[in-house]
JSON list of C-alpha atoms in Angstrom, two decimals:
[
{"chain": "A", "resi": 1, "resn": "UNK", "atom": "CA", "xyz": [29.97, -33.60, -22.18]},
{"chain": "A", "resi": 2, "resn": "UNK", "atom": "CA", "xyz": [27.36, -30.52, -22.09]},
{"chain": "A", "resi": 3, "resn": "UNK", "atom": "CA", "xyz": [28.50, -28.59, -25.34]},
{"chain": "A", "resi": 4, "resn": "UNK", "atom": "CA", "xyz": [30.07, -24.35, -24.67]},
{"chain": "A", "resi": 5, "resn": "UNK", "atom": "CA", "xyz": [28.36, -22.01, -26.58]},
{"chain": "A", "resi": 6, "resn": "UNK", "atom": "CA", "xyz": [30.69, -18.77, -27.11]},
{"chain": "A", "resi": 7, "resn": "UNK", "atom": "CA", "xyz": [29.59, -15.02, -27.24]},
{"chain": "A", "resi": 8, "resn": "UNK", "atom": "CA", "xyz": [29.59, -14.48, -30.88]},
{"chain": "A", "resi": 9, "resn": "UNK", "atom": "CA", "xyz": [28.59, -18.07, -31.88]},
{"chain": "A", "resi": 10, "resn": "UNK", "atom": "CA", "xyz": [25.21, -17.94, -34.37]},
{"chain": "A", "resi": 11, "resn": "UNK", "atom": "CA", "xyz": [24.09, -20.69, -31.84]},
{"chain": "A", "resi": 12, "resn": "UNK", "atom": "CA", "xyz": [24.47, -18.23, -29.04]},
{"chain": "A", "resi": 13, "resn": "UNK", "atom": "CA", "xyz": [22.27, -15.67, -30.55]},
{"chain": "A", "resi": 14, "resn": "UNK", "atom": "CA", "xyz": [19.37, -18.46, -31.47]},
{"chain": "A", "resi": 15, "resn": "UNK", "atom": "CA", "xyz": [19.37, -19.30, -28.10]},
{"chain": "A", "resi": 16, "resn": "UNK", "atom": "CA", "xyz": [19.03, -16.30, -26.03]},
{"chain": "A", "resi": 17, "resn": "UNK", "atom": "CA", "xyz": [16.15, -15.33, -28.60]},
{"chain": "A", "resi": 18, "resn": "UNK", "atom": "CA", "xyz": [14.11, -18.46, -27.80]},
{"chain": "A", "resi": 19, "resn": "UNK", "atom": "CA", "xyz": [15.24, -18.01, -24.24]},
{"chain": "A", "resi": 20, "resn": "UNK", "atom": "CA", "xyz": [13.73, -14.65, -24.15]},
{"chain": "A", "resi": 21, "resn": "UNK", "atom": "CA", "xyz": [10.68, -14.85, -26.36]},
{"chain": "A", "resi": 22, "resn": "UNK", "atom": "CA", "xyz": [10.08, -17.92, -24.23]},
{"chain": "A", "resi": 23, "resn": "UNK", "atom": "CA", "xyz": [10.25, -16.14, -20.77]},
{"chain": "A", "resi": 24, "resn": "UNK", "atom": "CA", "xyz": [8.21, -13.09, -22.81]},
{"chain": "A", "resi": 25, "resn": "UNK", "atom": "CA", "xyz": [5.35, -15.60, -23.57]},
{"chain": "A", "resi": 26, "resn": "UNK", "atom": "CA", "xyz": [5.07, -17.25, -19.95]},
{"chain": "A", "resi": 27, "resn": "UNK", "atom": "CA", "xyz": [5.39, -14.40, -17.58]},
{"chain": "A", "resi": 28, "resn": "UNK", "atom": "CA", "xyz": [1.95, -13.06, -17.68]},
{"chain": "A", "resi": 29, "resn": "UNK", "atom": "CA", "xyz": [0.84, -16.87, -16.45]},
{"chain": "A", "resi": 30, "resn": "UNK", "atom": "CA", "xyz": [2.52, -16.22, -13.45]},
{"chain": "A", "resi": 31, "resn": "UNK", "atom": "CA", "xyz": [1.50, -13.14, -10.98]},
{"chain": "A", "resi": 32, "resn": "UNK", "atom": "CA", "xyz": [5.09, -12.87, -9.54]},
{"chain": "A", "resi": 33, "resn": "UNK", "atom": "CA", "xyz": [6.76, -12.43, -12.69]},
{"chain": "A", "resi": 34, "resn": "UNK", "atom": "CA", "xyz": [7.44, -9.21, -14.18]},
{"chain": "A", "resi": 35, "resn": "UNK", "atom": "CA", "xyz": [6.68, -7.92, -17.54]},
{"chain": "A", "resi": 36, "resn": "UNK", "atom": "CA", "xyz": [5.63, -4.79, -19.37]},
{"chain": "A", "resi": 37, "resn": "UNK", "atom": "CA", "xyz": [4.45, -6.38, -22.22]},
{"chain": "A", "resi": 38, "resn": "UNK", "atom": "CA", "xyz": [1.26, -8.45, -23.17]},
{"chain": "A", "resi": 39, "resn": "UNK", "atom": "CA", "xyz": [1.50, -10.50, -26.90]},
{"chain": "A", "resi": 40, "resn": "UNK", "atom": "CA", "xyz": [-1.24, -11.31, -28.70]},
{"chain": "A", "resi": 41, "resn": "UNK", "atom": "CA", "xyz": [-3.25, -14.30, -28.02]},
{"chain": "A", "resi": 42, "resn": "UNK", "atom": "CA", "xyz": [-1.83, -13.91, -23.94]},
{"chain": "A", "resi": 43, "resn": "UNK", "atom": "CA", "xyz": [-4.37, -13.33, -21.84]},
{"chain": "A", "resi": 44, "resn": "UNK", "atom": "CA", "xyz": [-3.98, -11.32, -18.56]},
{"chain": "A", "resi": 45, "resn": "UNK", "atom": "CA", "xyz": [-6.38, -12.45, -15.83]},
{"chain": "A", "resi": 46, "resn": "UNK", "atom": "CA", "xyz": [-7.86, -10.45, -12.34]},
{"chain": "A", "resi": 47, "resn": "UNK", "atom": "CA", "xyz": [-5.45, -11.21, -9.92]},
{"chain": "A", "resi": 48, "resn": "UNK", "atom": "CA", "xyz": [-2.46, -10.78, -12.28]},
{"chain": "A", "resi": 49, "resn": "UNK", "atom": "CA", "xyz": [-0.27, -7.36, -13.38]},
{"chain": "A", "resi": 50, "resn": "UNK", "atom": "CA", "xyz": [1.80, -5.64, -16.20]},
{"chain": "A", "resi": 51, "resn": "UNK", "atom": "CA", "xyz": [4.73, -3.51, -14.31]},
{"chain": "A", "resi": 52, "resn": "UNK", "atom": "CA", "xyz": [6.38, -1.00, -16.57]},
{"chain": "A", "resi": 53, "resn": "UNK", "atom": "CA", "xyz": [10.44, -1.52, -17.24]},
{"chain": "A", "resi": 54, "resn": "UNK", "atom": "CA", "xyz": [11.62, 0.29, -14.23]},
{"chain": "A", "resi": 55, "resn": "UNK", "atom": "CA", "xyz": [8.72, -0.66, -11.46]},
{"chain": "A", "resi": 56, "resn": "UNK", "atom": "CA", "xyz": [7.09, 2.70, -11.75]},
{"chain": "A", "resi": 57, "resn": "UNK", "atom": "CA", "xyz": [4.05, 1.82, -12.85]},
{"chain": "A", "resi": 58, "resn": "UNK", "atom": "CA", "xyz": [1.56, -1.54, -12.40]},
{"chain": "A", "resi": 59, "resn": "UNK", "atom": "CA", "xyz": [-1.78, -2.31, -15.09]},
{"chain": "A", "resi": 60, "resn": "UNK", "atom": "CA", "xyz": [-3.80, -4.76, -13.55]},
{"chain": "A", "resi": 61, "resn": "UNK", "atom": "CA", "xyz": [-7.56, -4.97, -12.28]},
{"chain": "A", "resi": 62, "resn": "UNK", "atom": "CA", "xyz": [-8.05, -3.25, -8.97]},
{"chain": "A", "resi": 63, "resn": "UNK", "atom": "CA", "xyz": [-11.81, -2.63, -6.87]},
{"chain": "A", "resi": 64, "resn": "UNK", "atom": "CA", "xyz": [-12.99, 0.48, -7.27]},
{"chain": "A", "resi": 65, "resn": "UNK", "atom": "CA", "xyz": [-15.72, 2.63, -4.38]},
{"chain": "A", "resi": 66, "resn": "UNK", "atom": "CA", "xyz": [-18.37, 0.28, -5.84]},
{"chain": "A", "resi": 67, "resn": "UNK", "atom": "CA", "xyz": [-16.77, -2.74, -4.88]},
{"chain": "A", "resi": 68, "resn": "UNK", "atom": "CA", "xyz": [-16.84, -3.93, -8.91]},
{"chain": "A", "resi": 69, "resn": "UNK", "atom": "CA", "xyz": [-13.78, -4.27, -10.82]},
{"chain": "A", "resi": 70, "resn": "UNK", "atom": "CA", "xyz": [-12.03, -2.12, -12.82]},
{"chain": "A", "resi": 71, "resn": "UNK", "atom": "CA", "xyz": [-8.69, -1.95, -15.35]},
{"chain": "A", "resi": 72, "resn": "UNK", "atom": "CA", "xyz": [-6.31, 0.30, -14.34]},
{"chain": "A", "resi": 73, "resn": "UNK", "atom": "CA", "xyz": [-3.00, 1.96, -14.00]},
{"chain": "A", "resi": 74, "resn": "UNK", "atom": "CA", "xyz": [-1.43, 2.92, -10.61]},
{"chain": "A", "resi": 75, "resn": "UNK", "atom": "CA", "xyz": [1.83, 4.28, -8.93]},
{"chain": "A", "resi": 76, "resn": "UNK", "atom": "CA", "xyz": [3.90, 1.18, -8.04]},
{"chain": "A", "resi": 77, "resn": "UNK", "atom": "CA", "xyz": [6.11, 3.76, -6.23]},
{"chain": "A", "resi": 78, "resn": "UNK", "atom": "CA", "xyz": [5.64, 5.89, -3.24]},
{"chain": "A", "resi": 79, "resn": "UNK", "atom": "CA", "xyz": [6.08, 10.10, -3.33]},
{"chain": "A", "resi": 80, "resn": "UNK", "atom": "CA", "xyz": [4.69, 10.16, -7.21]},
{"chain": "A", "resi": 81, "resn": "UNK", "atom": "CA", "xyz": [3.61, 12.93, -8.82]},
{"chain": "A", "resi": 82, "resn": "UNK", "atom": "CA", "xyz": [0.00, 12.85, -10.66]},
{"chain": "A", "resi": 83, "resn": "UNK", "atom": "CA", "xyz": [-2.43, 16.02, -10.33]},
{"chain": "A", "resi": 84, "resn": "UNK", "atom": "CA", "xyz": [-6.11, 14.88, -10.11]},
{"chain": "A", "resi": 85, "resn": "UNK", "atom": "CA", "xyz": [-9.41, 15.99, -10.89]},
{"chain": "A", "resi": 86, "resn": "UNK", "atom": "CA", "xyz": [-11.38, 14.43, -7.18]},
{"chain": "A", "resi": 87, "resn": "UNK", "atom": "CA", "xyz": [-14.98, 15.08, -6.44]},
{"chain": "A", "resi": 88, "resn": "UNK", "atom": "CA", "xyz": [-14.40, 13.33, -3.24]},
{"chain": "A", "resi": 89, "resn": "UNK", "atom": "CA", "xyz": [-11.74, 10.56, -1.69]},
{"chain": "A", "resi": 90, "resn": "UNK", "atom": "CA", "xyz": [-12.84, 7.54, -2.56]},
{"chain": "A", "resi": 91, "resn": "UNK", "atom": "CA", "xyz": [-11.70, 4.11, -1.79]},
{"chain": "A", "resi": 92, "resn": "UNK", "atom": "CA", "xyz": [-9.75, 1.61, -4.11]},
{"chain": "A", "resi": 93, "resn": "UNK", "atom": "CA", "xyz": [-7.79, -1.22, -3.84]},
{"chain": "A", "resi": 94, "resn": "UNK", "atom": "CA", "xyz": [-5.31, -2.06, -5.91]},
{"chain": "A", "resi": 95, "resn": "UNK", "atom": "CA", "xyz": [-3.48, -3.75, -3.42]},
{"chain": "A", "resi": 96, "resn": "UNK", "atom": "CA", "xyz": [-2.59, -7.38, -4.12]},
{"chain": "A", "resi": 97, "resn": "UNK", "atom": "CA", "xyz": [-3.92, -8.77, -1.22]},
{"chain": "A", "resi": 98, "resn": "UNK", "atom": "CA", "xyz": [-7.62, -8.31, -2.43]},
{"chain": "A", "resi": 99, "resn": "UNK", "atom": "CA", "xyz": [-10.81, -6.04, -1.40]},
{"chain": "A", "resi": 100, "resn": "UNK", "atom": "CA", "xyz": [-9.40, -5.43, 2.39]},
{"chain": "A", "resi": 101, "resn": "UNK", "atom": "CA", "xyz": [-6.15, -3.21, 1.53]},
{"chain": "A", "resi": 102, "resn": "UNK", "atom": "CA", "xyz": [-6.24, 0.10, 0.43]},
{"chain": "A", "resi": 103, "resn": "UNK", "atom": "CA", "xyz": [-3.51, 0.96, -2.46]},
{"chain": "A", "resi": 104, "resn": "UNK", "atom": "CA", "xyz": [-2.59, 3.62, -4.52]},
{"chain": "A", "resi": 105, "resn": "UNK", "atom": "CA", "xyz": [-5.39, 5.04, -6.93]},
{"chain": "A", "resi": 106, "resn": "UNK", "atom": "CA", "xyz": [-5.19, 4.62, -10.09]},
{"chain": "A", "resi": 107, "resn": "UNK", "atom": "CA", "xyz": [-4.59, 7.30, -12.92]},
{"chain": "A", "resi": 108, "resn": "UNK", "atom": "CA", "xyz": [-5.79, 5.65, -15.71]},
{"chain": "A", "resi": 109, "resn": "UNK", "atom": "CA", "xyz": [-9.25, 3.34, -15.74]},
{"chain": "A", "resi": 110, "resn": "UNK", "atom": "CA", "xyz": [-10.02, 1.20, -18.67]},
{"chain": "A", "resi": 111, "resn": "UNK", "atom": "CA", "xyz": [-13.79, 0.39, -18.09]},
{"chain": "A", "resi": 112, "resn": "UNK", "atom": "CA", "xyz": [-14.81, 3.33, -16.80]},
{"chain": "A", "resi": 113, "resn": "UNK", "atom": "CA", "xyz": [-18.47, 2.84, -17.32]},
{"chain": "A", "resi": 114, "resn": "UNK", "atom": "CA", "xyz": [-18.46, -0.74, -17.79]},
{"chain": "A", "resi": 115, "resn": "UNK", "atom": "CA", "xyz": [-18.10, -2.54, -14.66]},
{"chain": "A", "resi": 116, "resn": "UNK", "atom": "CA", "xyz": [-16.85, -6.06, -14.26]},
{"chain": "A", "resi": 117, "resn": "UNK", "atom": "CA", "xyz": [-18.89, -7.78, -11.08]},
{"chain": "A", "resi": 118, "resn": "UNK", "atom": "CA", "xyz": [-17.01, -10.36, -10.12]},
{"chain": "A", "resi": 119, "resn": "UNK", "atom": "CA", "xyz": [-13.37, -11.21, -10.47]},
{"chain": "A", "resi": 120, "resn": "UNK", "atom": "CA", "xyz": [-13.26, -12.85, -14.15]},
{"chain": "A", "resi": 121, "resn": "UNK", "atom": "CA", "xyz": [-11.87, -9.82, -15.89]},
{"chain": "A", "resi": 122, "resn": "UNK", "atom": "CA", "xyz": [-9.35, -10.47, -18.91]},
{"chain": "A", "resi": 123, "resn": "UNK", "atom": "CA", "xyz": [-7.41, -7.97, -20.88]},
{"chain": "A", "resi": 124, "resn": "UNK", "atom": "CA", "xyz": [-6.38, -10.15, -24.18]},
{"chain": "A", "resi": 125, "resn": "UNK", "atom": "CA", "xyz": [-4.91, -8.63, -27.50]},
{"chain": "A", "resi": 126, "resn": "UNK", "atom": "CA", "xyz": [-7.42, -10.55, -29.20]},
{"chain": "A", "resi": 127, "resn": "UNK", "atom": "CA", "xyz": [-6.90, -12.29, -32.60]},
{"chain": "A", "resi": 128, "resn": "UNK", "atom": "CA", "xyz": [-7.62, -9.05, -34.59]},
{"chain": "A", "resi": 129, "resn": "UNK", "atom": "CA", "xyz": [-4.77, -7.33, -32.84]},
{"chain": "A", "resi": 130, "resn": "UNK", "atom": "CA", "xyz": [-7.09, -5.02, -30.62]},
{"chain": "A", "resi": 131, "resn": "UNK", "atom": "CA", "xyz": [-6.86, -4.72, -26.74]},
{"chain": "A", "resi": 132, "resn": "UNK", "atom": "CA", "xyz": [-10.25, -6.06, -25.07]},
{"chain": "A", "resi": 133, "resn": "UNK", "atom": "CA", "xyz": [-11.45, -6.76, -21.44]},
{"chain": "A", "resi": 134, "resn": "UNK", "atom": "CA", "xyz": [-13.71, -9.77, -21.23]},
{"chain": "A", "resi": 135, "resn": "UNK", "atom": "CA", "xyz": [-14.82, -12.09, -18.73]},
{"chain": "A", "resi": 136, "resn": "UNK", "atom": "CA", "xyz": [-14.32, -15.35, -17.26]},
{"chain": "A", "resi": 137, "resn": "UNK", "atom": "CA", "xyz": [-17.42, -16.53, -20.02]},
{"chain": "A", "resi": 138, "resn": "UNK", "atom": "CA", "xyz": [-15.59, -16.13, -22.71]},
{"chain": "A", "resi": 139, "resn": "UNK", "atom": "CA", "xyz": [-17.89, -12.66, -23.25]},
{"chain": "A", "resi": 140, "resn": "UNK", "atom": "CA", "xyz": [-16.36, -8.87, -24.39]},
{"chain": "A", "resi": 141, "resn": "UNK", "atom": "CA", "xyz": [-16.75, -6.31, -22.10]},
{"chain": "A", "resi": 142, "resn": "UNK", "atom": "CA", "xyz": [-14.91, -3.65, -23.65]},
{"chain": "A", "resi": 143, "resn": "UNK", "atom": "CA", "xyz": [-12.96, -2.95, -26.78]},
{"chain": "A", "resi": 144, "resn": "UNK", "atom": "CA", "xyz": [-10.44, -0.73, -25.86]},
{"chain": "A", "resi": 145, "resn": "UNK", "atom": "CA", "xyz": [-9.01, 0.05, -29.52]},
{"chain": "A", "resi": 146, "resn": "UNK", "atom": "CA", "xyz": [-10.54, -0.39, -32.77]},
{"chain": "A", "resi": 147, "resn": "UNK", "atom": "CA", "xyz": [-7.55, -0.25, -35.35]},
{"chain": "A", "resi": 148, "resn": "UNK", "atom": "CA", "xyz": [-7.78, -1.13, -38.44]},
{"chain": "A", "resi": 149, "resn": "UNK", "atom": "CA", "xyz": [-5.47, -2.45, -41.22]},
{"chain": "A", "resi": 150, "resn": "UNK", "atom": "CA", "xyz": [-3.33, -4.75, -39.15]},
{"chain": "A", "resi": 151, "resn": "UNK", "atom": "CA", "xyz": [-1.04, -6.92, -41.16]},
{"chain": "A", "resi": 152, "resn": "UNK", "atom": "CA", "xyz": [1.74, -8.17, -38.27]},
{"chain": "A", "resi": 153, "resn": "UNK", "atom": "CA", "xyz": [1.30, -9.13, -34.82]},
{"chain": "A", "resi": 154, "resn": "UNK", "atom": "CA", "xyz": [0.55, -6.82, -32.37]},
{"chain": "A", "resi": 155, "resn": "UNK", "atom": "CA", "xyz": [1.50, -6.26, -28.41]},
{"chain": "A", "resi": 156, "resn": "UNK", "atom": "CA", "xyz": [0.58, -4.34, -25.42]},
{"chain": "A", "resi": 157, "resn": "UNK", "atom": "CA", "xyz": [3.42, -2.22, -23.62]},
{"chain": "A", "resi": 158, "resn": "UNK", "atom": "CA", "xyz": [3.13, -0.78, -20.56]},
{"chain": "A", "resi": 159, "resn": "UNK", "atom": "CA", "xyz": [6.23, 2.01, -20.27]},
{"chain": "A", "resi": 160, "resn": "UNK", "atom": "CA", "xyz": [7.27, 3.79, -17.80]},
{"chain": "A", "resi": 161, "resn": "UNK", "atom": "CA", "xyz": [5.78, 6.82, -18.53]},
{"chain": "A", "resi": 162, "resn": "UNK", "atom": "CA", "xyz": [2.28, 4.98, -17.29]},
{"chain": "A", "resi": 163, "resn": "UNK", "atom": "CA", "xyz": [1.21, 4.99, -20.90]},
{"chain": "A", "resi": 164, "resn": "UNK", "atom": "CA", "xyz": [-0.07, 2.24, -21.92]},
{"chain": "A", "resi": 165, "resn": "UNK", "atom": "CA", "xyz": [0.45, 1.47, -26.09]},
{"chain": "A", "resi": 166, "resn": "UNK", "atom": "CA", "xyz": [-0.92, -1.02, -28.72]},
{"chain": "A", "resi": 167, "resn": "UNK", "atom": "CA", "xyz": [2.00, -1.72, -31.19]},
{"chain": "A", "resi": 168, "resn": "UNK", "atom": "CA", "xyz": [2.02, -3.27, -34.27]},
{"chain": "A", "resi": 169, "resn": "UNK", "atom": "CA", "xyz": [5.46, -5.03, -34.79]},
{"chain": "A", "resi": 170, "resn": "UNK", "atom": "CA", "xyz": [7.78, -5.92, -37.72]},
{"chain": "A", "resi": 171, "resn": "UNK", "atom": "CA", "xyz": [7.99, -9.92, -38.27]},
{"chain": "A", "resi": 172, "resn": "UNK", "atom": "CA", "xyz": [11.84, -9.22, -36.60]},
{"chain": "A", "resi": 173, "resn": "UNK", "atom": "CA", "xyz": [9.84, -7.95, -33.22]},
{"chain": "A", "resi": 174, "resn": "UNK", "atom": "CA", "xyz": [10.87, -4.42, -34.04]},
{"chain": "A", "resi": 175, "resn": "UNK", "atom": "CA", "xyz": [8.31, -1.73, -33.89]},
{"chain": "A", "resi": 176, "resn": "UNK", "atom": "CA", "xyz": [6.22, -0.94, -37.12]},
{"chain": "A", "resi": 177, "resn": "UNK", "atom": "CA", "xyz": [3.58, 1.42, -35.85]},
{"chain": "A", "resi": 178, "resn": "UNK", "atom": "CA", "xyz": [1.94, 3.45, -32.33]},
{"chain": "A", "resi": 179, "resn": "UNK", "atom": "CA", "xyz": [-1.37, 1.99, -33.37]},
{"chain": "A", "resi": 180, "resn": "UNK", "atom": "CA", "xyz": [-3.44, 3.50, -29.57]},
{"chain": "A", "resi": 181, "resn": "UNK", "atom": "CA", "xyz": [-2.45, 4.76, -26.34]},
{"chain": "A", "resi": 182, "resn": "UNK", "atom": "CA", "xyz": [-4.28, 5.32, -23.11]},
{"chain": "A", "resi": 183, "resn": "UNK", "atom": "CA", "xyz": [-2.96, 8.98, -22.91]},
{"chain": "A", "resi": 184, "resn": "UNK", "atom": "CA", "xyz": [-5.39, 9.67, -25.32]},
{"chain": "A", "resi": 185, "resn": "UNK", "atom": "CA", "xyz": [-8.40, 8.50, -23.20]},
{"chain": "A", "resi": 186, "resn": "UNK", "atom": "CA", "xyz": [-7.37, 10.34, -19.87]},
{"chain": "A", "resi": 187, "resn": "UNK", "atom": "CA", "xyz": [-9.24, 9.34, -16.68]},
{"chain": "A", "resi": 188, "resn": "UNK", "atom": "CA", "xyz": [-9.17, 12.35, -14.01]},
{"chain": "A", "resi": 189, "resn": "UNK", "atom": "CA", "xyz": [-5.46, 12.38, -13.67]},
{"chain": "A", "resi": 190, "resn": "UNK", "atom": "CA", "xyz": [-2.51, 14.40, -15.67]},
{"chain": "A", "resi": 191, "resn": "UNK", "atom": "CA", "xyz": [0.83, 12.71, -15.84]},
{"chain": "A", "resi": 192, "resn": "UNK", "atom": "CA", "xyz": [3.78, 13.89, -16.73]},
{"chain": "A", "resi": 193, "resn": "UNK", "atom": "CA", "xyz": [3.76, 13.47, -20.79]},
{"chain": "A", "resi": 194, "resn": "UNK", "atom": "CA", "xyz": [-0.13, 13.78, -21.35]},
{"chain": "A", "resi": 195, "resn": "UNK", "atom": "CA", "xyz": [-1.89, 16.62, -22.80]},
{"chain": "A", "resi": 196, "resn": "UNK", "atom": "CA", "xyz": [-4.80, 18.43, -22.64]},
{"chain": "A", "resi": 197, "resn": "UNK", "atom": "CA", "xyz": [-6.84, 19.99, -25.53]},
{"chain": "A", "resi": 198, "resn": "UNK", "atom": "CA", "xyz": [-8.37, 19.30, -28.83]},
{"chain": "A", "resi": 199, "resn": "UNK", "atom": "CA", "xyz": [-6.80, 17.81, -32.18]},
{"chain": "A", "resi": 200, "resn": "UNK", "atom": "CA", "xyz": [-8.39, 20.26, -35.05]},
{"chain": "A", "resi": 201, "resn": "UNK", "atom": "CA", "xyz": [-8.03, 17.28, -37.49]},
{"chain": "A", "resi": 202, "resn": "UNK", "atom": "CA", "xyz": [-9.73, 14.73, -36.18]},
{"chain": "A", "resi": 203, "resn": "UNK", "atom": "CA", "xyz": [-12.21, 16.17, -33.39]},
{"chain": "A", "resi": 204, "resn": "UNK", "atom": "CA", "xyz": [-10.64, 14.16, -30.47]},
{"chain": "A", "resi": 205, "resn": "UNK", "atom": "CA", "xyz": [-10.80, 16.39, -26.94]},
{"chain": "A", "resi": 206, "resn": "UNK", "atom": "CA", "xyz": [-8.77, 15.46, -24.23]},
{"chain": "A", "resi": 207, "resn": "UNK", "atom": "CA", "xyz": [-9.89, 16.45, -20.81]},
{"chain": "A", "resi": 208, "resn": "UNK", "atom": "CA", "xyz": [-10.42, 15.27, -16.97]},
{"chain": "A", "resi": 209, "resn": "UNK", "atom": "CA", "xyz": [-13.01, 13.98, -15.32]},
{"chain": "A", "resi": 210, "resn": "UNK", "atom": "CA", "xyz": [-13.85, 12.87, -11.63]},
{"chain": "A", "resi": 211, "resn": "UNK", "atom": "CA", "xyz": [-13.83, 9.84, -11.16]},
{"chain": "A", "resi": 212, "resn": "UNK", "atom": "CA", "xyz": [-15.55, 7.75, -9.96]},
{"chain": "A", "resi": 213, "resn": "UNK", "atom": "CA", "xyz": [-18.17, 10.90, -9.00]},
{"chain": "A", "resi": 214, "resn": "UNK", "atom": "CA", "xyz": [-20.91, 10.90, -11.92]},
{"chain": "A", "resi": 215, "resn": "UNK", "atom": "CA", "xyz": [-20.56, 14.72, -12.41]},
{"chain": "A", "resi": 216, "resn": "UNK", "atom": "CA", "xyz": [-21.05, 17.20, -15.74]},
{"chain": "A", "resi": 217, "resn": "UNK", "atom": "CA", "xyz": [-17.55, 18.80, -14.53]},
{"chain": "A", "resi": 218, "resn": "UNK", "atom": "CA", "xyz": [-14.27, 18.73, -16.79]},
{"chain": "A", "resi": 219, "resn": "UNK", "atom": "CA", "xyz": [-11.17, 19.91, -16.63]},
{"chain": "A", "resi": 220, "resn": "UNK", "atom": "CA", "xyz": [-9.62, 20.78, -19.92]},
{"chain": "A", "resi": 221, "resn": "UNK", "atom": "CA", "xyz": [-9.26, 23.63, -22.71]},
{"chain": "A", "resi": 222, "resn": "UNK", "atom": "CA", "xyz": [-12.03, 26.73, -22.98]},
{"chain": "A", "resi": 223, "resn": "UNK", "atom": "CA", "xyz": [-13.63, 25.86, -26.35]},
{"chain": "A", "resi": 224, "resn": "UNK", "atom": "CA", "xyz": [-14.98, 29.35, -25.93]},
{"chain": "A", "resi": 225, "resn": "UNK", "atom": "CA", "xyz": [-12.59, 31.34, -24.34]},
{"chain": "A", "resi": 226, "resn": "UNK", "atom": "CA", "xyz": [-11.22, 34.85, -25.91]},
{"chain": "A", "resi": 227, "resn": "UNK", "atom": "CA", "xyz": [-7.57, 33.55, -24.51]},
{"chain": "A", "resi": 228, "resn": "UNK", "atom": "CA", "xyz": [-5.67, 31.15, -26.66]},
{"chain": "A", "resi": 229, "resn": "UNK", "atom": "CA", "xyz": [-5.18, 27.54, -25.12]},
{"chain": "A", "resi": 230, "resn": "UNK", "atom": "CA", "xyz": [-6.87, 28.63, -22.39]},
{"chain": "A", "resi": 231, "resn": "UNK", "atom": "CA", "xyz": [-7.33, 25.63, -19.80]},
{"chain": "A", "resi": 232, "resn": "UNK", "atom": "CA", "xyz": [-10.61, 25.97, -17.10]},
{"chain": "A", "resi": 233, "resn": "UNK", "atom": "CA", "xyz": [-13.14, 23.61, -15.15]},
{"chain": "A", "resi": 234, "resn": "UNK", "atom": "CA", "xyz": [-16.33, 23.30, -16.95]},
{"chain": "A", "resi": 235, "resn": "UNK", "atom": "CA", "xyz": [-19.73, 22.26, -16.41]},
{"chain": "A", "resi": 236, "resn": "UNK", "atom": "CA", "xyz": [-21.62, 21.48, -19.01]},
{"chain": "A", "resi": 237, "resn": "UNK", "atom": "CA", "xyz": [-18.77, 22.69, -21.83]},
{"chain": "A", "resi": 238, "resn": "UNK", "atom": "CA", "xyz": [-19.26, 26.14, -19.90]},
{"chain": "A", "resi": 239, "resn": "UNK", "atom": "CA", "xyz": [-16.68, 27.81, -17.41]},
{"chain": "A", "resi": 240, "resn": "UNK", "atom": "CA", "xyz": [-17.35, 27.39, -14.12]}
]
């Protein structure tokens, strides 16, 4: 006789916990399973995605103009709204079918000047709790964060915003601390959400840039304008 658990029943809650941390820990091993959320020690591999909550948005490796790989965030939906800084239109796929179908660009790259040649790339939150792309070889490519003072686990969560965030978590799961986000390091696109400027305190600028057109242009607050919070294109740190 196979045993009724009831709504309310201790047992009940045990079990949809396991249930769902199980289904949490597997889903990246599969590429048509969705999940927003990467836990430390998983490993997701070329040819496999993150897709925020609602579908909107999709982290993943995609081939960029060069024909190398490249981590990135894209529109999973059609009619989206993201204003970009373009030199010229390039051609990416980020299409799951490989090299041979155009997708949507992305707004967000992760290795922008590190290039992955082949299709081994990895994004793991590694065993110090940082996000890094490596290769098939077991070699780092790219630390994405460098935080510091980690005493819990850690986990990367795409949202639905198309920010992607490195969270330190409570030993119940719960949220401790924002320790990076990719809003911070923008690519050539403005999302809803993002900002552009400079934090007084700690130096950090946050501007545009074409990509992937190697070019001394930026898009992003006059550091020598008589206006307040004046936004312009510069070249060379100069208006344009």
């Amino acid at each position: 006789m196979i045993p009724i658990v009831k709504f309310g029943d201790p047992l009940f809650f045990y079990l949809s916990f396991f249930i769902s941390s199980l289904a949490l820990y597997l889903c990246p091993l599969f590429s048509n399973c969705q999940t927003d959320t990467l836990l430390q020690g998983q490993e997701l591999k070329d040819g496999y995605h993150l897709d925020s909550a609602f579908g909107t948005f999709r982290l993943g490796f995609f081939t960029g103009p060069d024909s190398h790989r490249y981590l990135g965030i894209w529109y999973n939906i059609p009619n989206s709204q993201q204003y970009r800084l373009r030199g010229f239109p390039p051609y990416f796929s980020t299409s799951p079918n490989g090299d041979e179908d155009e997708g949507p660009a992305p707004v967000w790259v992760g290795n922008v000047n590190v290039p992955i040649i082949s299709r081994t790339g990895v994004l793991t939150v590694a065993s110090d709790g940082n996000l890094k792309i490596g290769n098939g070889r077991g070699e780092e490519i790219v630390s994405l964060t460098a935080a510091t003072g980690i005493s819990g686990k850690t986990s990367g969560v795409l949202l639905d915003s198309g920010n992607f965030v490195l969270r330190e978590l409570n030993r119940d799961g719960s949220v401790k601390r924002e320790l990076w986000q990719s809003f911070d390091y923008p690519t050539d696109t403005l999302l809803p959400g993002m900002k552009l400027g400079a934090n007084l305190r700690t130096g950090q600028v946050w501007s545009l840039k074409p990509w992937p057109l190697e070019t001394n242009f930026t898009f992003g607050l006059n550091p020598n304008g008589t206006i307040k919070n004046q936004l312009a294109i510069l070249w060379n740190g100069r208006v344009y």
